[in-house]
Every structure is written in structure tokens, then in C-alpha cells.
PDB file of N, CA and C in Angstrom:
ATOM      1  N   UNK A   8      -3.232 -23.375  -0.298  1.00 85.00           N
ATOM      2  CA  UNK A   8      -3.758 -22.029  -0.303  1.00 85.00           C
ATOM      3  C   UNK A   8      -4.092 -21.564   1.114  1.00 85.00           C
ATOM      4  N   UNK A   9      -4.678 -22.443   1.886  1.00 90.00           N
ATOM      5  CA  UNK A   9      -5.056 -22.074   3.253  1.00 90.00           C
ATOM      6  C   UNK A   9      -3.834 -21.650   4.054  1.00 90.00           C
ATOM      7  N   UNK A  10      -2.718 -22.369   3.885  1.00 93.00           N
ATOM      8  CA  UNK A  10      -1.494 -22.031   4.613  1.00 93.00           C
ATOM      9  C   UNK A  10      -0.964 -20.675   4.178  1.00 93.00           C
ATOM     10  N   UNK A  11      -1.037 -20.389   2.879  1.00 94.00           N
ATOM     11  CA  UNK A  11      -0.563 -19.096   2.374  1.00 94.00           C
ATOM     12  C   UNK A  11      -1.395 -17.952   2.955  1.00 94.00           C
ATOM     13  N   UNK A  12      -2.706 -18.144   2.981  1.00 95.00           N
ATOM     14  CA  UNK A  12      -3.579 -17.100   3.521  1.00 95.00           C
ATOM     15  C   UNK A  12      -3.357 -16.906   5.021  1.00 95.00           C
ATOM     16  N   UNK A  13      -3.154 -17.985   5.737  1.00 96.00           N
ATOM     17  CA  UNK A  13      -2.876 -17.880   7.168  1.00 96.00           C
ATOM     18  C   UNK A  13      -1.556 -17.155   7.411  1.00 96.00           C
ATOM     19  N   UNK A  14      -0.558 -17.454   6.577  1.00 96.00           N
ATOM     20  CA  UNK A  14       0.740 -16.787   6.717  1.00 96.00           C
ATOM     21  C   UNK A  14       0.618 -15.294   6.440  1.00 96.00           C
ATOM     22  N   UNK A  15      -0.131 -14.921   5.405  1.00 95.00           N
ATOM     23  CA  UNK A  15      -0.320 -13.502   5.094  1.00 95.00           C
ATOM     24  C   UNK A  15      -1.074 -12.792   6.215  1.00 95.00           C
ATOM     25  N   UNK A  16      -2.102 -13.436   6.745  1.00 96.00           N
ATOM     26  CA  UNK A  16      -2.857 -12.837   7.849  1.00 96.00           C
ATOM     27  C   UNK A  16      -1.963 -12.635   9.059  1.00 96.00           C
ATOM     28  N   UNK A  17      -1.114 -13.607   9.331  1.00 96.00           N
ATOM     29  CA  UNK A  17      -0.207 -13.497  10.468  1.00 96.00           C
ATOM     30  C   UNK A  17       0.801 -12.368  10.254  1.00 96.00           C
ATOM     31  N   UNK A  18       1.358 -12.267   9.034  1.00 95.00           N
ATOM     32  CA  UNK A  18       2.301 -11.187   8.739  1.00 95.00           C
ATOM     33  C   UNK A  18       1.660  -9.817   8.943  1.00 95.00           C
ATOM     34  N   UNK A  19       0.403  -9.699   8.511  1.00 95.00           N
ATOM     35  CA  UNK A  19      -0.292  -8.417   8.620  1.00 95.00           C
ATOM     36  C   UNK A  19      -0.866  -8.190  10.008  1.00 95.00           C
ATOM     37  N   UNK A  20      -0.922  -9.246  10.816  1.00 95.00           N
ATOM     38  CA  UNK A  20      -1.481  -9.122  12.155  1.00 95.00           C
ATOM     39  C   UNK A  20      -2.989  -8.954  12.144  1.00 95.00           C
ATOM     40  N   UNK A  21      -3.654  -9.649  11.222  1.00 95.00           N
ATOM     41  CA  UNK A  21      -5.105  -9.520  11.081  1.00 95.00           C
ATOM     42  C   UNK A  21      -5.752 -10.897  10.952  1.00 95.00           C
ATOM     43  N   UNK A  22      -7.056 -10.898  11.005  1.00 96.00           N
ATOM     44  CA  UNK A  22      -7.862 -12.045  10.625  1.00 96.00           C
ATOM     45  C   UNK A  22      -8.673 -11.592   9.424  1.00 96.00           C
ATOM     46  N   UNK A  23      -8.550 -12.302   8.310  1.00 96.00           N
ATOM     47  CA  UNK A  23      -9.301 -11.918   7.120  1.00 96.00           C
ATOM     48  C   UNK A  23     -10.798 -12.117   7.348  1.00 96.00           C
ATOM     49  N   UNK A  24     -11.586 -11.196   6.817  1.00 95.00           N
ATOM     50  CA  UNK A  24     -13.036 -11.345   6.825  1.00 95.00           C
ATOM     51  C   UNK A  24     -13.425 -12.368   5.761  1.00 95.00           C
ATOM     52  N   UNK A  25     -14.618 -12.926   5.879  1.00 95.00           N
ATOM     53  CA  UNK A  25     -15.093 -13.924   4.917  1.00 95.00           C
ATOM     54  C   UNK A  25     -15.076 -13.398   3.489  1.00 95.00           C
ATOM     55  N   UNK A  26     -15.488 -12.147   3.286  1.00 94.00           N
ATOM     56  CA  UNK A  26     -15.525 -11.591   1.930  1.00 94.00           C
ATOM     57  C   UNK A  26     -14.123 -11.428   1.356  1.00 94.00           C
ATOM     58  N   UNK A  27     -13.136 -11.167   2.215  1.00 96.00           N
ATOM     59  CA  UNK A  27     -11.755 -11.091   1.736  1.00 96.00           C
ATOM     60  C   UNK A  27     -11.262 -12.477   1.341  1.00 96.00           C
ATOM     61  N   UNK A  28     -11.526 -13.459   2.183  1.00 96.00           N
ATOM     62  CA  UNK A  28     -11.117 -14.835   1.881  1.00 96.00           C
ATOM     63  C   UNK A  28     -11.771 -15.336   0.603  1.00 96.00           C
ATOM     64  N   UNK A  29     -13.026 -15.001   0.412  1.00 95.00           N
ATOM     65  CA  UNK A  29     -13.738 -15.422  -0.791  1.00 95.00           C
ATOM     66  C   UNK A  29     -13.018 -14.933  -2.042  1.00 95.00           C
ATOM     67  N   UNK A  30     -12.599 -13.676  -2.038  1.00 94.00           N
ATOM     68  CA  UNK A  30     -11.864 -13.126  -3.178  1.00 94.00           C
ATOM     69  C   UNK A  30     -10.468 -13.734  -3.282  1.00 94.00           C
ATOM     70  N   UNK A  31      -9.741 -13.742  -2.175  1.00 96.00           N
ATOM     71  CA  UNK A  31      -8.348 -14.204  -2.201  1.00 96.00           C
ATOM     72  C   UNK A  31      -8.226 -15.672  -2.614  1.00 96.00           C
ATOM     73  N   UNK A  32      -9.194 -16.493  -2.249  1.00 95.00           N
ATOM     74  CA  UNK A  32      -9.148 -17.902  -2.650  1.00 95.00           C
ATOM     75  C   UNK A  32      -9.312 -18.074  -4.153  1.00 95.00           C
ATOM     76  N   UNK A  33      -9.938 -17.110  -4.820  1.00 93.00           N
ATOM     77  CA  UNK A  33     -10.144 -17.174  -6.269  1.00 93.00           C
ATOM     78  C   UNK A  33      -8.998 -16.557  -7.067  1.00 93.00           C
ATOM     79  N   UNK A  34      -8.164 -15.771  -6.423  1.00 93.00           N
ATOM     80  CA  UNK A  34      -7.107 -15.034  -7.120  1.00 93.00           C
ATOM     81  C   UNK A  34      -6.236 -15.921  -8.020  1.00 93.00           C
ATOM     82  N   UNK A  35      -5.745 -17.068  -7.552  1.00 90.00           N
ATOM     83  CA  UNK A  35      -4.875 -17.868  -8.425  1.00 90.00           C
ATOM     84  C   UNK A  35      -5.557 -18.365  -9.704  1.00 90.00           C
ATOM     85  N   UNK A  36      -6.865 -18.466  -9.713  1.00 90.00           N
ATOM     86  CA  UNK A  36      -7.561 -18.968 -10.891  1.00 90.00           C
ATOM     87  C   UNK A  36      -8.063 -17.854 -11.815  1.00 90.00           C
ATOM     88  N   UNK A  37      -7.866 -16.601 -11.446  1.00 87.00           N
ATOM     89  CA  UNK A  37      -8.316 -15.487 -12.278  1.00 87.00           C
ATOM     90  C   UNK A  37      -7.385 -15.311 -13.471  1.00 87.00           C
ATOM     91  N   UNK A  38      -7.913 -14.798 -14.594  1.00 85.00           N
ATOM     92  CA  UNK A  38      -7.068 -14.608 -15.779  1.00 85.00           C
ATOM     93  C   UNK A  38      -5.977 -13.574 -15.542  1.00 85.00           C
ATOM     94  N   UNK A  39      -4.903 -13.701 -16.278  1.00 81.00           N
ATOM     95  CA  UNK A  39      -3.783 -12.774 -16.166  1.00 81.00           C
ATOM     96  C   UNK A  39      -3.796 -11.863 -17.384  1.00 81.00           C
ATOM     97  N   UNK A  40      -3.541 -10.596 -17.278  1.00 80.00           N
ATOM     98  CA  UNK A  40      -3.228  -9.890 -16.045  1.00 80.00           C
ATOM     99  C   UNK A  40      -4.468  -9.721 -15.174  1.00 80.00           C
ATOM    100  N   UNK A  41      -4.243  -9.795 -13.884  1.00 80.00           N
ATOM    101  CA  UNK A  41      -5.340  -9.692 -12.929  1.00 80.00           C
ATOM    102  C   UNK A  41      -5.910  -8.277 -12.932  1.00 80.00           C
ATOM    103  N   UNK A  42      -7.211  -8.217 -13.080  1.00 83.00           N
ATOM    104  CA  UNK A  42      -7.929  -6.944 -12.968  1.00 83.00           C
ATOM    105  C   UNK A  42      -9.093  -7.194 -12.029  1.00 83.00           C
ATOM    106  N   UNK A  43      -9.182  -6.381 -11.003  1.00 83.00           N
ATOM    107  CA  UNK A  43     -10.253  -6.573 -10.031  1.00 83.00           C
ATOM    108  C   UNK A  43     -10.640  -5.231  -9.432  1.00 83.00           C
ATOM    109  N   UNK A  44     -11.909  -5.077  -9.147  1.00 85.00           N
ATOM    110  CA  UNK A  44     -12.408  -3.913  -8.419  1.00 85.00           C
ATOM    111  C   UNK A  44     -12.912  -4.405  -7.078  1.00 85.00           C
ATOM    112  N   UNK A  45     -12.433  -3.799  -6.027  1.00 87.00           N
ATOM    113  CA  UNK A  45     -12.859  -4.167  -4.685  1.00 87.00           C
ATOM    114  C   UNK A  45     -13.820  -3.092  -4.190  1.00 87.00           C
ATOM    115  N   UNK A  46     -15.074  -3.461  -4.052  1.00 88.00           N
ATOM    116  CA  UNK A  46     -16.115  -2.522  -3.648  1.00 88.00           C
ATOM    117  C   UNK A  46     -16.492  -2.731  -2.192  1.00 88.00           C
ATOM    118  N   UNK A  47     -15.535  -2.566  -1.307  1.00 89.00           N
ATOM    119  CA  UNK A  47     -15.812  -2.668   0.122  1.00 89.00           C
ATOM    120  C   UNK A  47     -15.971  -1.254   0.668  1.00 89.00           C
ATOM    121  N   UNK A  48     -16.711  -1.124   1.758  1.00 90.00           N
ATOM    122  CA  UNK A  48     -16.881   0.187   2.369  1.00 90.00           C
ATOM    123  C   UNK A  48     -15.544   0.668   2.949  1.00 90.00           C
ATOM    124  N   UNK A  49     -15.477   1.929   3.263  1.00 89.00           N
ATOM    125  CA  UNK A  49     -14.273   2.509   3.844  1.00 89.00           C
ATOM    126  C   UNK A  49     -13.904   1.767   5.122  1.00 89.00           C
ATOM    127  N   UNK A  50     -12.634   1.388   5.219  1.00 88.00           N
ATOM    128  CA  UNK A  50     -12.141   0.708   6.408  1.00 88.00           C
ATOM    129  C   UNK A  50     -12.384  -0.791   6.433  1.00 88.00           C
ATOM    130  N   UNK A  51     -12.874  -1.340   5.314  1.00 91.00           N
ATOM    131  CA  UNK A  51     -13.205  -2.769   5.281  1.00 91.00           C
ATOM    132  C   UNK A  51     -12.066  -3.655   4.773  1.00 91.00           C
ATOM    133  N   UNK A  52     -10.928  -3.057   4.419  1.00 93.00           N
ATOM    134  CA  UNK A  52      -9.768  -3.864   4.067  1.00 93.00           C
ATOM    135  C   UNK A  52      -9.437  -3.976   2.593  1.00 93.00           C
ATOM    136  N   UNK A  53      -9.762  -2.959   1.800  1.00 93.00           N
ATOM    137  CA  UNK A  53      -9.434  -3.009   0.369  1.00 93.00           C
ATOM    138  C   UNK A  53      -7.929  -3.030   0.149  1.00 93.00           C
ATOM    139  N   UNK A  54      -7.202  -2.197   0.858  1.00 95.00           N
ATOM    140  CA  UNK A  54      -5.747  -2.135   0.694  1.00 95.00           C
ATOM    141  C   UNK A  54      -5.110  -3.473   1.044  1.00 95.00           C
ATOM    142  N   UNK A  55      -5.496  -4.019   2.164  1.00 96.00           N
ATOM    143  CA  UNK A  55      -4.986  -5.316   2.600  1.00 96.00           C
ATOM    144  C   UNK A  55      -5.313  -6.397   1.575  1.00 96.00           C
ATOM    145  N   UNK A  56      -6.541  -6.422   1.097  1.00 96.00           N
ATOM    146  CA  UNK A  56      -6.959  -7.432   0.136  1.00 96.00           C
ATOM    147  C   UNK A  56      -6.167  -7.309  -1.155  1.00 96.00           C
ATOM    148  N   UNK A  57      -5.986  -6.098  -1.641  1.00 95.00           N
ATOM    149  CA  UNK A  57      -5.253  -5.881  -2.889  1.00 95.00           C
ATOM    150  C   UNK A  57      -3.798  -6.327  -2.760  1.00 95.00           C
ATOM    151  N   UNK A  58      -3.131  -5.932  -1.693  1.00 96.00           N
ATOM    152  CA  UNK A  58      -1.729  -6.318  -1.516  1.00 96.00           C
ATOM    153  C   UNK A  58      -1.579  -7.812  -1.231  1.00 96.00           C
ATOM    154  N   UNK A  59      -2.516  -8.394  -0.509  1.00 97.00           N
ATOM    155  CA  UNK A  59      -2.483  -9.834  -0.261  1.00 97.00           C
ATOM    156  C   UNK A  59      -2.633 -10.598  -1.576  1.00 97.00           C
ATOM    157  N   UNK A  60      -3.489 -10.103  -2.474  1.00 95.00           N
ATOM    158  CA  UNK A  60      -3.651 -10.745  -3.785  1.00 95.00           C
ATOM    159  C   UNK A  60      -2.343 -10.713  -4.562  1.00 95.00           C
ATOM    160  N   UNK A  61      -1.655  -9.580  -4.532  1.00 95.00           N
ATOM    161  CA  UNK A  61      -0.361  -9.485  -5.230  1.00 95.00           C
ATOM    162  C   UNK A  61       0.650 -10.450  -4.623  1.00 95.00           C
ATOM    163  N   UNK A  62       0.670 -10.540  -3.314  1.00 95.00           N
ATOM    164  CA  UNK A  62       1.593 -11.460  -2.645  1.00 95.00           C
ATOM    165  C   UNK A  62       1.281 -12.911  -3.025  1.00 95.00           C
ATOM    166  N   UNK A  63      -0.001 -13.260  -3.083  1.00 94.00           N
ATOM    167  CA  UNK A  63      -0.397 -14.624  -3.467  1.00 94.00           C
ATOM    168  C   UNK A  63       0.050 -14.961  -4.884  1.00 94.00           C
ATOM    169  N   UNK A  64       0.066 -13.952  -5.752  1.00 92.00           N
ATOM    170  CA  UNK A  64       0.489 -14.160  -7.138  1.00 92.00           C
ATOM    171  C   UNK A  64       2.006 -14.151  -7.296  1.00 92.00           C
ATOM    172  N   UNK A  65       2.709 -13.923  -6.195  1.00 92.00           N
ATOM    173  CA  UNK A  65       4.169 -13.966  -6.236  1.00 92.00           C
ATOM    174  C   UNK A  65       4.845 -12.666  -6.590  1.00 92.00           C
ATOM    175  N   UNK A  66       4.099 -11.574  -6.604  1.00 94.00           N
ATOM    176  CA  UNK A  66       4.699 -10.274  -6.905  1.00 94.00           C
ATOM    177  C   UNK A  66       5.401  -9.736  -5.661  1.00 94.00           C
ATOM    178  N   UNK A  67       6.549  -9.139  -5.866  1.00 95.00           N
ATOM    179  CA  UNK A  67       7.298  -8.605  -4.729  1.00 95.00           C
ATOM    180  C   UNK A  67       7.314  -7.082  -4.692  1.00 95.00           C
ATOM    181  N   UNK A  68       6.726  -6.446  -5.720  1.00 96.00           N
ATOM    182  CA  UNK A  68       6.720  -4.986  -5.772  1.00 96.00           C
ATOM    183  C   UNK A  68       5.527  -4.513  -6.596  1.00 96.00           C
ATOM    184  N   UNK A  69       5.084  -3.287  -6.301  1.00 95.00           N
ATOM    185  CA  UNK A  69       3.987  -2.688  -7.064  1.00 95.00           C
ATOM    186  C   UNK A  69       4.028  -1.176  -6.909  1.00 95.00           C
ATOM    187  N   UNK A  70       3.307  -0.503  -7.797  1.00 95.00           N
ATOM    188  CA  UNK A  70       3.093   0.939  -7.702  1.00 95.00           C
ATOM    189  C   UNK A  70       1.636   1.121  -7.311  1.00 95.00           C
ATOM    190  N   UNK A  71       1.387   1.966  -6.320  1.00 95.00           N
ATOM    191  CA  UNK A  71       0.024   2.240  -5.869  1.00 95.00           C
ATOM    192  C   UNK A  71      -0.252   3.725  -6.084  1.00 95.00           C
ATOM    193  N   UNK A  72      -1.292   4.011  -6.881  1.00 94.00           N
ATOM    194  CA  UNK A  72      -1.711   5.390  -7.102  1.00 94.00           C
ATOM    195  C   UNK A  72      -2.706   5.729  -5.994  1.00 94.00           C
ATOM    196  N   UNK A  73      -2.329   6.665  -5.139  1.00 94.00           N
ATOM    197  CA  UNK A  73      -3.149   6.962  -3.961  1.00 94.00           C
ATOM    198  C   UNK A  73      -2.836   8.363  -3.449  1.00 94.00           C
ATOM    199  N   UNK A  74      -3.713   8.900  -2.612  1.00 94.00           N
ATOM    200  CA  UNK A  74      -3.459  10.228  -2.042  1.00 94.00           C
ATOM    201  C   UNK A  74      -2.184  10.217  -1.188  1.00 94.00           C
ATOM    202  N   UNK A  75      -1.399  11.291  -1.244  1.00 96.00           N
ATOM    203  CA  UNK A  75      -0.179  11.361  -0.439  1.00 96.00           C
ATOM    204  C   UNK A  75      -0.403  11.105   1.046  1.00 96.00           C
ATOM    205  N   UNK A  76      -1.567  11.453   1.552  1.00 96.00           N
ATOM    206  CA  UNK A  76      -1.833  11.242   2.976  1.00 96.00           C
ATOM    207  C   UNK A  76      -1.869   9.765   3.353  1.00 96.00           C
ATOM    208  N   UNK A  77      -1.965   8.870   2.373  1.00 95.00           N
ATOM    209  CA  UNK A  77      -2.013   7.428   2.646  1.00 95.00           C
ATOM    210  C   UNK A  77      -0.721   6.697   2.279  1.00 95.00           C
ATOM    211  N   UNK A  78       0.261   7.414   1.759  1.00 97.00           N
ATOM    212  CA  UNK A  78       1.505   6.767   1.298  1.00 97.00           C
ATOM    213  C   UNK A  78       2.176   5.934   2.389  1.00 97.00           C
ATOM    214  N   UNK A  79       2.292   6.482   3.584  1.00 97.00           N
ATOM    215  CA  UNK A  79       2.971   5.752   4.666  1.00 97.00           C
ATOM    216  C   UNK A  79       2.227   4.470   5.029  1.00 97.00           C
ATOM    217  N   UNK A  80       0.901   4.529   5.045  1.00 96.00           N
ATOM    218  CA  UNK A  80       0.119   3.336   5.387  1.00 96.00           C
ATOM    219  C   UNK A  80       0.285   2.241   4.334  1.00 96.00           C
ATOM    220  N   UNK A  81       0.259   2.632   3.054  1.00 97.00           N
ATOM    221  CA  UNK A  81       0.453   1.650   1.989  1.00 97.00           C
ATOM    222  C   UNK A  81       1.832   0.998   2.094  1.00 97.00           C
ATOM    223  N   UNK A  82       2.856   1.811   2.310  1.00 97.00           N
ATOM    224  CA  UNK A  82       4.219   1.295   2.404  1.00 97.00           C
ATOM    225  C   UNK A  82       4.362   0.360   3.601  1.00 97.00           C
ATOM    226  N   UNK A  83       3.818   0.744   4.735  1.00 97.00           N
ATOM    227  CA  UNK A  83       3.910  -0.090   5.942  1.00 97.00           C
ATOM    228  C   UNK A  83       3.179  -1.418   5.751  1.00 97.00           C
ATOM    229  N   UNK A  84       2.006  -1.383   5.146  1.00 96.00           N
ATOM    230  CA  UNK A  84       1.264  -2.619   4.906  1.00 96.00           C
ATOM    231  C   UNK A  84       2.008  -3.506   3.920  1.00 96.00           C
ATOM    232  N   UNK A  85       2.562  -2.911   2.893  1.00 97.00           N
ATOM    233  CA  UNK A  85       3.356  -3.685   1.934  1.00 97.00           C
ATOM    234  C   UNK A  85       4.555  -4.341   2.598  1.00 97.00           C
ATOM    235  N   UNK A  86       5.216  -3.618   3.487  1.00 97.00           N
ATOM    236  CA  UNK A  86       6.359  -4.184   4.216  1.00 97.00           C
ATOM    237  C   UNK A  86       5.945  -5.417   5.016  1.00 97.00           C
ATOM    238  N   UNK A  87       4.784  -5.342   5.655  1.00 96.00           N
ATOM    239  CA  UNK A  87       4.299  -6.483   6.441  1.00 96.00           C
ATOM    240  C   UNK A  87       4.053  -7.711   5.566  1.00 96.00           C
ATOM    241  N   UNK A  88       3.552  -7.474   4.351  1.00 96.00           N
ATOM    242  CA  UNK A  88       3.182  -8.582   3.471  1.00 96.00           C
ATOM    243  C   UNK A  88       4.298  -9.006   2.523  1.00 96.00           C
ATOM    244  N   UNK A  89       5.421  -8.306   2.574  1.00 96.00           N
ATOM    245  CA  UNK A  89       6.538  -8.657   1.699  1.00 96.00           C
ATOM    246  C   UNK A  89       6.390  -8.138   0.277  1.00 96.00           C
ATOM    247  N   UNK A  90       5.616  -7.074   0.102  1.00 97.00           N
ATOM    248  CA  UNK A  90       5.436  -6.446  -1.210  1.00 97.00           C
ATOM    249  C   UNK A  90       5.942  -5.014  -1.103  1.00 97.00           C
ATOM    250  N   UNK A  91       6.989  -4.690  -1.851  1.00 98.00           N
ATOM    251  CA  UNK A  91       7.536  -3.331  -1.828  1.00 98.00           C
ATOM    252  C   UNK A  91       6.584  -2.411  -2.575  1.00 98.00           C
ATOM    253  N   UNK A  92       6.025  -1.446  -1.862  1.00 97.00           N
ATOM    254  CA  UNK A  92       5.056  -0.519  -2.445  1.00 97.00           C
ATOM    255  C   UNK A  92       5.749   0.792  -2.772  1.00 97.00           C
ATOM    256  N   UNK A  93       5.580   1.236  -4.010  1.00 97.00           N
ATOM    257  CA  UNK A  93       6.006   2.568  -4.413  1.00 97.00           C
ATOM    258  C   UNK A  93       4.735   3.389  -4.555  1.00 97.00           C
ATOM    259  N   UNK A  94       4.416   4.208  -3.544  1.00 97.00           N
ATOM    260  CA  UNK A  94       3.195   5.018  -3.634  1.00 97.00           C
ATOM    261  C   UNK A  94       3.423   6.233  -4.526  1.00 97.00           C
ATOM    262  N   UNK A  95       2.375   6.619  -5.248  1.00 96.00           N
ATOM    263  CA  UNK A  95       2.491   7.743  -6.169  1.00 96.00           C
ATOM    264  C   UNK A  95       1.166   8.509  -6.175  1.00 96.00           C
ATOM    265  N   UNK A  96       1.256   9.820  -6.141  1.00 96.00           N
ATOM    266  CA  UNK A  96       0.040  10.631  -6.200  1.00 96.00           C
ATOM    267  C   UNK A  96      -0.543  10.598  -7.608  1.00 96.00           C
ATOM    268  N   UNK A  97      -1.832  10.934  -7.698  1.00 93.00           N
ATOM    269  CA  UNK A  97      -2.477  11.008  -9.007  1.00 93.00           C
ATOM    270  C   UNK A  97      -1.782  12.041  -9.890  1.00 93.00           C
ATOM    271  N   UNK A  98      -1.390  13.160  -9.303  1.00 94.00           N
ATOM    272  CA  UNK A  98      -0.736  14.226 -10.053  1.00 94.00           C
ATOM    273  C   UNK A  98       0.598  13.752 -10.645  1.00 94.00           C
ATOM    274  N   UNK A  99       1.397  13.070  -9.837  1.00 94.00           N
ATOM    275  CA  UNK A  99       2.690  12.577 -10.340  1.00 94.00           C
ATOM    276  C   UNK A  99       2.470  11.520 -11.415  1.00 94.00           C
ATOM    277  N   UNK A 100       1.480  10.662 -11.236  1.00 92.00           N
ATOM    278  CA  UNK A 100       1.185   9.617 -12.207  1.00 92.00           C
ATOM    279  C   UNK A 100       0.844  10.221 -13.576  1.00 92.00           C
ATOM    280  N   UNK A 101       0.181  11.367 -13.580  1.00 94.00           N
ATOM    281  CA  UNK A 101      -0.230  12.003 -14.835  1.00 94.00           C
ATOM    282  C   UNK A 101       0.883  12.822 -15.478  1.00 94.00           C
ATOM    283  N   UNK A 102       2.007  13.026 -14.810  1.00 94.00           N
ATOM    284  CA  UNK A 102       3.088  13.827 -15.379  1.00 94.00           C
ATOM    285  C   UNK A 102       3.713  13.110 -16.580  1.00 94.00           C
ATOM    286  N   UNK A 103       4.066  13.848 -17.625  1.00 95.00           N
ATOM    287  CA  UNK A 103       4.639  13.214 -18.820  1.00 95.00           C
ATOM    288  C   UNK A 103       5.900  12.400 -18.550  1.00 95.00           C
ATOM    289  N   UNK A 104       6.710  12.817 -17.568  1.00 92.00           N
ATOM    290  CA  UNK A 104       7.964  12.102 -17.308  1.00 92.00           C
ATOM    291  C   UNK A 104       7.790  10.847 -16.470  1.00 92.00           C
ATOM    292  N   UNK A 105       6.573  10.605 -15.994  1.00 89.00           N
ATOM    293  CA  UNK A 105       6.346   9.415 -15.157  1.00 89.00           C
ATOM    294  C   UNK A 105       6.137   8.203 -16.032  1.00 89.00           C
TER     295      UNK A 105
END
């Protein structure tokens, strides 16, 4: 697990905070499907933590419901971690054809 976390941190070009490591180390033992709420302050690494958790679980793609102004950041972070992110606005997510 330590090697996986170090590899993800290196891919993202970051050092994980202790609170991120605490969560990420527990991810493999959490029940499936994984449901988690990350209550970190703004700028504390929720996006990174969420995508790193998906990568640890072996997922290679996900849909992220987020404001359009953040779509590029989500996609770029996913690219770094090897998780293909399909960003979607709340409005598009609520459309009947989605």
C-alpha cells in the first residue's frame, strides 16, 4: 500500500497530508460500493483524495458532477493519476437523456 500511495503522490506531483493518507490507507478495506464524504476545507485536497481512492481501487474512469469552471482541473488531475474523468455539470446530470 505504501508503494501505491507513493506512486500516486509522485504522479500527481504532491505530498499527501496526514489526513489524506489516513483515509487512503483505509480505502481497500471499506465496503463496496465505496461511499465516502470528504469534509476538508476548500483547497485541502478533496479532489485529489477522491481520485486517488478510485485509482487505489483499480478504477480507470469515472464521472464527476462538478461546476463547469472546474472541469479542466478535474480532467487534468485524473490524467495525472491515470483515471479518465468525464466531468458533467449538475444541470446536464439532471437532464432526462443523461
